[in-house]
Amino acid sequence: MKTGKTNKAKQSGFVLPLIVIIGLIIGAGLMALMARSFGFLFGTIRHGQNQQAREAAESGMAVILKELNTNYPYLLINDCTIEDSGGAVFCSGWSADTAAGGTFEYITSVCPSTTTPPETIFSKMSANLPGGTSSYKLISYNFTGDQHQGGTATIRVEGKSLYSNNNVSTTNAEAVILQEVNVEPKSCEGAQGGYPGLLGETLDLGNQDVEGDINGNVVCTSCDPNQSQAALEDDISLKKNGVVEGELFGGQIALDDPPEFPGFPSDYETTYGVAPCENSSCDITTASTLTAGLNNGGRCIVDNIKNITHCKVDNILLSGSDVLTVDTSGTSDPAPSIRLYVNGDIQTGGNTGIEHSGDSVDLSIFGKPRSQSTTCSQSVLIGGTSQSLNSFIYMPDACAGINGGGSADPNILGSIWAREYGASSSNAGNMRVPDDMGSQVCIKFGINFCVGIREYAARGSNRWTLLTKP
């Protein structure tokens, strides 16, 4: 019998390549799995760093808003774009240090409780967060609105995830968030709105009184808003017998120029049968009467829709016993009112005066805009008379004052905004500001006259966006 033999060499030659191939497949799979694992680990690390950068930006946003609301509310209505300077942050809009390039000015009087200088905010606008592994920085703050109604602020804050090696920090990830918040005006605590019953760039009150618990506030626009009340009293020369029932404030208030006389229409003389006073003298030097709704002998034009009588006046210079009577009586809606546009001076005294029995805002007296001259271009001198000057007076280029005396109590009923106040020869005299004067002026003359001492607060959020850093 013949016995057959198996070719083991051939079988071994077939199995070895198969094992090698299987090994390569398994190795490739393991390498792919390892690569995926490392990719997942790297992605997780990057995600954590990005998340840390975002959280740092959010924390910075919270810190910045808290600082602004608590210590720097007056900066909420000022733009600021941070500039890098050797690692420190700075923006001209939030610095009053002109030597360092700051351009900040108080555009509204600051509440007495707000005494923090603006420059000190920069140390809070960028910082490392606890742990030292992340940081934030304000990039920009842009305000849109005005100091009367408030507005909105758009804030950009950058957050970084940091890695420290040998005390040298490098950035792992960055995130920028944008948030839009409402900036709302509010009255100073205890100031009842802070309406300036008496306002001037410089004031010399002496022993004069400003009465009115709500609106009897006095504003010196050239005075330091951060000084004490005692220092303010010195600045306005308030003596021991002088009384201000409201609050004293220093600092600028943004005011528009006074309204201008609308002008006589070309057919005025044909319509009324009398030449407008611009073709002759517009002085008032004798006893006379101005009545709402009439052209008053060529001096006035009437807005029948708003029931406003606009009157052009050069000077009001009364002597002897002459009295200018202003009649705004009537029950129409809106109530009749008269606006005097005075190009020159106003002077009363002795038995003279301006008699008006309506609401103070129904007789308004406007002067020239503030000039660049070093001296006043107009004067308002109210002497001791038997009539209170019952009016709202806005003459920003006038030197005004009360000469005191007389039987009128008060000498001025209403409010007066002038360039200088107290340019009189007497320390005696008083003015009384009605409790509703601020609201009436706002209603009568529009939003630009809704002025007062305010601070601001950032509230709510209109928009939140995670930005990609360029």
XYZ file of C-alpha atoms in Angstrom:
470
model
C 0.000 0.000 0.000
C 1.148 3.563 -0.762
C 0.774 6.174 1.930
C -0.023 9.919 1.005
C 1.759 12.828 2.869
C 0.286 16.317 3.683
C 2.189 19.351 2.319
C 2.717 21.200 5.609
C 5.050 23.669 4.013
C 2.290 24.907 1.754
C -0.154 25.290 4.683
C 2.406 27.263 6.686
C 3.012 29.536 3.734
C -0.737 30.374 3.563
C -1.391 30.976 7.301
C 1.499 33.382 7.896
C 0.332 36.048 5.436
C -3.184 35.687 6.800
C -1.949 36.340 10.336
C 0.059 39.330 9.160
C -2.943 40.789 7.355
C -5.204 40.270 10.356
C -2.580 41.882 12.577
C -2.335 44.891 10.279
C -6.118 45.282 10.277
C -6.252 45.098 14.059
C -3.331 47.555 14.361
C -4.967 50.011 11.960
C -8.170 49.766 13.937
C -6.342 50.360 17.188
C -4.526 53.323 15.673
C -7.795 54.767 14.374
C -9.395 54.259 17.764
C -6.422 55.876 19.464
C -6.490 58.802 17.030
C -10.199 59.248 17.645
C -9.671 59.075 21.387
C -6.923 61.659 21.229
C -9.089 63.819 18.959
C -11.982 63.529 21.371
C -9.697 64.344 24.299
C -8.228 67.325 22.458
C -11.717 68.494 21.445
C -12.882 68.167 25.030
C -9.934 70.230 26.231
C -10.555 72.877 23.567
C -14.265 72.944 24.389
C -13.442 73.378 28.050
C -11.044 76.209 27.254
C -13.622 77.907 25.016
C -16.259 77.474 27.710
C -13.873 78.928 30.288
C -13.193 81.944 28.032
C -16.939 82.500 27.567
C -17.603 82.232 31.298
C -14.766 84.712 31.929
C -16.405 87.199 29.533
C -19.775 86.725 31.249
C -18.208 87.226 34.677
C -16.455 90.365 33.440
C -19.719 91.728 32.050
C -21.385 91.220 35.437
C -18.508 92.927 37.282
C -18.478 95.911 34.896
C -22.244 96.486 35.090
C -22.159 96.212 38.874
C -19.346 98.779 39.106
C -21.118 101.199 36.759
C -24.432 100.942 38.584
C -22.924 101.177 42.057
C -20.053 103.634 41.803
C -20.035 105.244 38.354
C -23.654 105.773 37.176
C -22.700 109.041 35.463
C -20.431 107.101 33.071
C -23.377 105.102 31.729
C -24.186 107.922 29.286
C -20.610 108.321 28.007
C -18.957 106.298 25.254
C -15.757 104.390 25.965
C -13.505 102.385 23.659
C -10.664 100.837 25.615
C -7.166 101.549 24.360
C -4.231 99.273 25.255
C -1.250 101.054 26.741
C 1.494 98.794 28.074
C -1.026 96.272 29.311
C -3.140 98.846 31.173
C -6.580 99.840 29.942
C -7.659 103.411 29.318
C -10.287 105.308 27.370
C -10.475 109.064 26.922
C -14.267 109.128 27.283
C -14.117 107.911 30.879
C -11.194 110.013 32.080
C -11.300 113.609 33.268
C -7.498 113.739 33.409
C -6.774 115.902 30.362
C -3.018 115.558 30.919
C -3.396 111.823 30.276
C -5.560 112.423 27.202
C -8.934 112.229 28.923
C -11.923 114.029 27.411
C -14.630 113.229 29.988
C -16.805 116.110 31.195
C -19.781 116.005 33.504
C -22.605 116.617 31.060
C -25.125 116.368 33.855
C -24.921 117.328 37.475
C -23.963 114.391 39.608
C -25.963 113.339 42.630
C -24.230 114.330 45.876
C -23.766 110.681 46.828
C -21.753 110.033 43.656
C -18.238 111.059 44.580
C -16.116 108.366 42.902
C -13.652 109.933 40.392
C -14.061 108.413 36.928
C -10.394 107.413 36.473
C -10.591 104.858 39.256
C -12.876 102.638 37.189
C -10.105 101.397 34.880
C -8.660 98.991 37.430
C -12.050 97.222 37.407
C -12.411 97.070 33.624
C -9.832 94.276 33.172
C -8.658 91.666 35.666
C -7.663 88.048 36.204
C -10.432 86.014 37.753
C -9.839 83.944 40.928
C -7.546 81.019 40.230
C -5.559 82.900 37.612
C -6.702 80.606 34.766
C -8.943 83.169 33.044
C -9.322 86.934 32.596
C -11.698 89.546 31.177
C -11.389 92.992 29.601
C -13.853 95.639 28.464
C -13.424 96.242 24.736
C -15.996 98.987 24.170
C -19.020 100.720 25.670
C -21.309 102.678 23.341
C -24.312 104.679 24.546
C -27.199 105.709 22.298
C -29.739 108.136 23.748
C -29.772 111.308 25.833
C -29.625 112.328 29.463
C -33.327 113.182 29.592
C -34.855 109.891 28.472
C -31.919 107.535 28.843
C -31.285 105.048 26.043
C -29.375 101.832 25.398
C -25.776 100.787 25.901
C -23.939 98.221 23.789
C -21.124 96.563 25.732
C -18.390 94.251 24.408
C -16.321 92.221 26.848
C -13.497 89.819 25.996
C -12.786 86.702 28.059
C -9.635 84.565 27.914
C -8.669 81.085 29.080
C -5.064 81.235 30.297
C -2.201 78.768 30.707
C 0.670 79.688 33.005
C 4.164 78.301 32.532
C 7.020 79.668 34.636
C 4.838 82.631 35.594
C 4.288 83.470 31.926
C 0.627 83.387 30.877
C -0.373 82.361 27.388
C -3.851 82.399 25.910
C -5.555 79.093 25.233
C -8.892 80.447 24.015
C -10.741 83.760 23.604
C -14.398 84.725 23.507
C -16.145 88.053 23.027
C -19.716 88.653 24.117
C -21.948 91.587 23.209
C -24.783 92.665 25.476
C -27.263 95.500 25.007
C -28.861 96.938 28.160
C -31.334 99.705 28.936
C -29.924 102.836 30.572
C -32.679 104.514 32.552
C -32.515 107.939 34.235
C -33.639 108.301 37.805
C -33.764 111.158 40.255
C -31.197 111.533 42.977
C -32.405 110.144 46.261
C -34.115 112.932 48.184
C -33.830 115.464 45.346
C -37.430 115.120 44.163
C -36.377 115.172 40.536
C -33.745 117.845 40.947
C -35.467 120.403 38.710
C -33.290 123.549 38.753
C -35.535 126.311 40.037
C -32.501 128.588 39.890
C -29.635 127.843 37.505
C -26.553 129.810 36.613
C -22.942 129.345 35.635
C -22.057 131.481 38.649
C -24.298 132.390 41.572
C -24.099 134.937 44.349
C -27.101 134.305 46.569
C -26.030 136.229 49.643
C -29.008 136.329 51.994
C -31.591 135.639 49.297
C -34.024 132.742 49.610
C -35.018 130.067 47.123
C -38.257 128.511 48.339
C -39.870 125.251 47.291
C -39.341 121.863 48.941
C -39.727 119.973 45.657
C -38.380 122.220 42.900
C -36.534 124.881 44.868
C -33.194 123.405 43.816
C -30.161 125.541 42.932
C -27.632 124.458 40.278
C -24.237 126.058 39.755
C -23.082 124.665 36.414
C -19.454 125.769 36.787
C -19.090 124.310 40.286
C -17.358 121.022 41.072
C -20.046 118.318 41.264
C -17.975 116.198 43.652
C -17.418 118.729 46.401
C -19.227 118.921 49.729
C -22.379 120.904 50.390
C -20.400 123.328 52.546
C -18.000 123.972 49.663
C -20.925 124.486 47.303
C -22.452 127.027 49.685
C -19.150 128.900 49.626
C -19.052 128.784 45.815
C -22.483 130.386 45.508
C -21.816 132.828 48.405
C -24.834 131.639 50.386
C -24.801 133.558 53.660
C -26.227 132.519 56.995
C -29.555 134.318 56.465
C -30.046 132.847 53.012
C -32.194 129.730 52.678
C -32.378 127.133 49.902
C -35.284 124.812 50.633
C -34.357 122.370 47.883
C -30.936 120.889 47.144
C -27.656 122.440 46.021
C -25.923 120.872 43.011
C -22.785 121.505 41.020
C -21.943 120.387 37.509
C -23.113 120.904 33.974
C -26.591 120.254 32.660
C -27.073 119.846 28.927
C -29.498 122.551 27.812
C -30.625 123.473 24.330
C -30.488 127.078 23.156
C -33.653 129.017 23.992
C -36.372 129.006 21.319
C -36.278 131.804 18.769
C -39.081 134.122 17.680
C -40.720 132.344 14.720
C -40.749 135.532 12.601
C -43.498 137.636 11.105
C -45.107 136.286 7.913
C -44.711 138.362 4.752
C -48.435 139.219 4.659
C -48.562 140.266 8.312
C -49.300 143.933 7.658
C -51.942 143.091 5.071
C -53.634 140.594 7.380
C -53.625 142.678 10.556
C -53.537 146.177 9.120
C -50.548 147.126 11.252
C -46.810 146.944 10.627
C -44.843 144.382 12.687
C -42.713 145.891 15.410
C -39.522 144.677 13.744
C -39.983 147.648 11.402
C -39.952 149.950 14.428
C -39.052 149.804 18.106
C -40.089 146.708 20.025
C -39.362 148.304 23.400
C -41.854 148.214 26.271
C -41.226 151.343 28.335
C -44.719 152.406 29.381
C -47.766 150.825 30.976
C -49.264 148.368 28.496
C -51.057 145.059 28.162
C -50.198 141.913 26.237
C -53.194 139.644 25.731
C -52.978 136.031 24.593
C -54.522 135.433 21.181
C -53.911 138.956 19.817
C -51.248 140.536 17.623
C -50.930 143.261 20.274
C -50.314 146.194 17.976
C -47.883 144.448 15.643
C -45.759 142.853 18.331
C -47.050 139.259 18.315
C -48.111 136.400 16.082
C -50.524 133.702 17.202
C -50.286 129.934 16.849
C -53.989 129.085 16.962
C -53.398 125.330 17.045
C -51.173 125.355 20.139
C -52.778 128.555 21.485
C -49.371 130.240 21.881
C -48.859 133.961 21.338
C -45.260 134.703 20.288
C -44.159 138.279 20.992
C -40.980 140.036 19.877
C -39.479 142.427 22.444
C -36.292 144.501 22.364
C -36.252 145.766 25.962
C -38.625 145.924 28.923
C -37.564 149.049 30.815
C -40.275 150.235 33.186
C -40.093 153.323 35.380
C -42.318 155.364 37.671
C -45.473 153.358 38.218
C -45.658 151.691 34.801
C -46.872 148.097 34.820
C -46.790 145.583 31.976
C -49.919 143.450 32.313
C -49.824 139.994 30.720
C -53.222 138.374 30.263
C -53.231 134.604 29.708
C -56.721 134.017 31.089
C -59.040 131.626 29.302
C -60.452 128.132 29.594
C -59.493 126.765 26.183
C -57.543 123.539 25.749
C -54.626 123.924 25.452
C -54.503 126.826 27.861
C -53.440 130.156 26.308
C -49.853 131.210 26.858
C -47.517 134.055 25.869
C -43.829 133.727 25.008
C -41.655 136.843 25.039
C -38.469 136.761 22.968
C -36.317 139.493 24.492
C -33.313 140.781 22.591
C -32.175 143.288 25.221
C -32.667 143.945 28.921
C -35.419 143.681 31.515
C -35.571 146.111 34.415
C -38.322 146.773 36.948
C -38.339 148.535 40.287
C -40.223 150.845 42.602
C -43.916 150.785 41.680
C -43.287 149.164 38.305
C -43.560 145.501 37.498
C -44.824 142.753 35.235
C -48.223 141.553 36.347
C -49.294 138.033 35.411
C -51.814 135.993 37.385
C -51.791 132.687 35.493
C -49.514 129.686 35.910
C -45.839 130.602 35.780
C -45.216 128.589 32.589
C -48.008 130.478 30.786
C -45.640 133.459 30.604
C -42.198 132.449 29.387
C -39.333 134.840 28.681
C -36.506 133.728 26.391
C -33.247 135.541 25.701
C -30.213 135.164 23.464
C -28.205 131.932 23.230
C -25.026 131.653 25.289
C -22.265 133.615 23.543
C -18.484 133.174 23.591
C -18.067 136.644 25.071
C -16.513 136.925 28.517
C -19.363 139.203 29.639
C -23.150 138.990 29.641
C -24.946 140.436 26.635
C -28.242 140.912 28.516
C -29.386 141.828 32.013
C -32.455 141.048 34.097
C -32.843 143.161 37.218
C -35.983 142.699 39.264
C -36.368 145.530 41.774
C -38.609 145.773 44.787
C -42.101 146.016 43.313
C -45.638 145.249 44.334
C -45.913 142.512 41.668
C -44.202 139.149 41.672
C -42.574 138.330 38.338
C -44.664 135.232 37.703
C -42.821 133.555 34.844
C -40.386 130.974 33.513
C -37.222 132.822 32.438
C -34.528 131.236 30.277
C -31.872 133.779 29.277
C -28.548 131.880 29.118
C -26.431 134.952 28.232
C -27.940 137.283 30.841
C -26.748 138.557 34.182
C -29.789 138.382 36.442
C -30.617 139.339 39.984
C -33.183 140.569 42.483
C -32.748 144.039 43.870
C -34.953 143.166 46.826
C -37.407 145.241 48.782
C -40.953 146.057 47.758
C -44.163 144.465 48.932
C -44.124 141.512 46.520
C -43.715 138.131 48.178
C -41.969 136.477 46.450
C -40.062 138.742 44.064
C -40.007 135.952 41.475
C -42.659 133.243 41.298
C -41.437 130.588 38.900
C -37.865 129.813 37.932
C -34.945 131.485 36.235
C -32.026 130.041 34.246
C -29.334 132.605 33.485
C -25.607 132.961 32.857
C -24.901 134.770 36.120
C -27.245 135.306 39.027
C -26.882 137.759 41.868
C -25.644 140.758 39.899
C -27.716 143.095 42.038
C -26.913 145.634 44.710
C -28.843 143.875 47.446
C -28.592 140.607 49.317
C -32.309 140.688 50.079
C -34.983 139.079 47.930
C -36.618 135.737 47.384
C -37.993 133.495 44.690
C -40.517 130.697 45.035
C -40.598 127.703 42.701
C -44.029 126.013 42.401
C -44.137 122.319 43.221
C -45.250 121.396 39.697
C -42.793 123.714 37.912
C -40.529 120.955 36.614
C -43.337 118.858 35.139
C -45.097 121.916 33.696
C -41.929 123.133 31.953
C -41.367 119.636 30.547
C -44.941 119.409 29.233
C -45.017 122.969 27.899
C -41.678 123.116 26.110
C -40.856 119.508 25.267
C -38.371 116.811 26.169
C -35.291 119.055 25.892
C -36.617 121.049 28.846
C -37.216 117.963 30.992
C -34.029 118.707 32.872
C -33.013 117.818 36.365
C -30.302 116.277 38.471
C -30.218 112.626 37.563
C -28.217 109.512 37.877
C -28.580 106.443 35.744
C -28.968 102.702 36.010
C -28.347 99.878 33.535
C -31.269 97.485 33.697
C -32.456 94.495 31.714
C -30.936 93.020 28.602
C -32.268 93.535 25.087
C -29.669 91.457 23.262
C -26.927 88.948 24.037
C -24.545 87.592 21.392
C -21.436 85.410 21.439
C -19.070 86.927 18.911
C -16.203 85.284 17.050
C -12.995 87.158 17.685
C -11.396 88.370 14.416
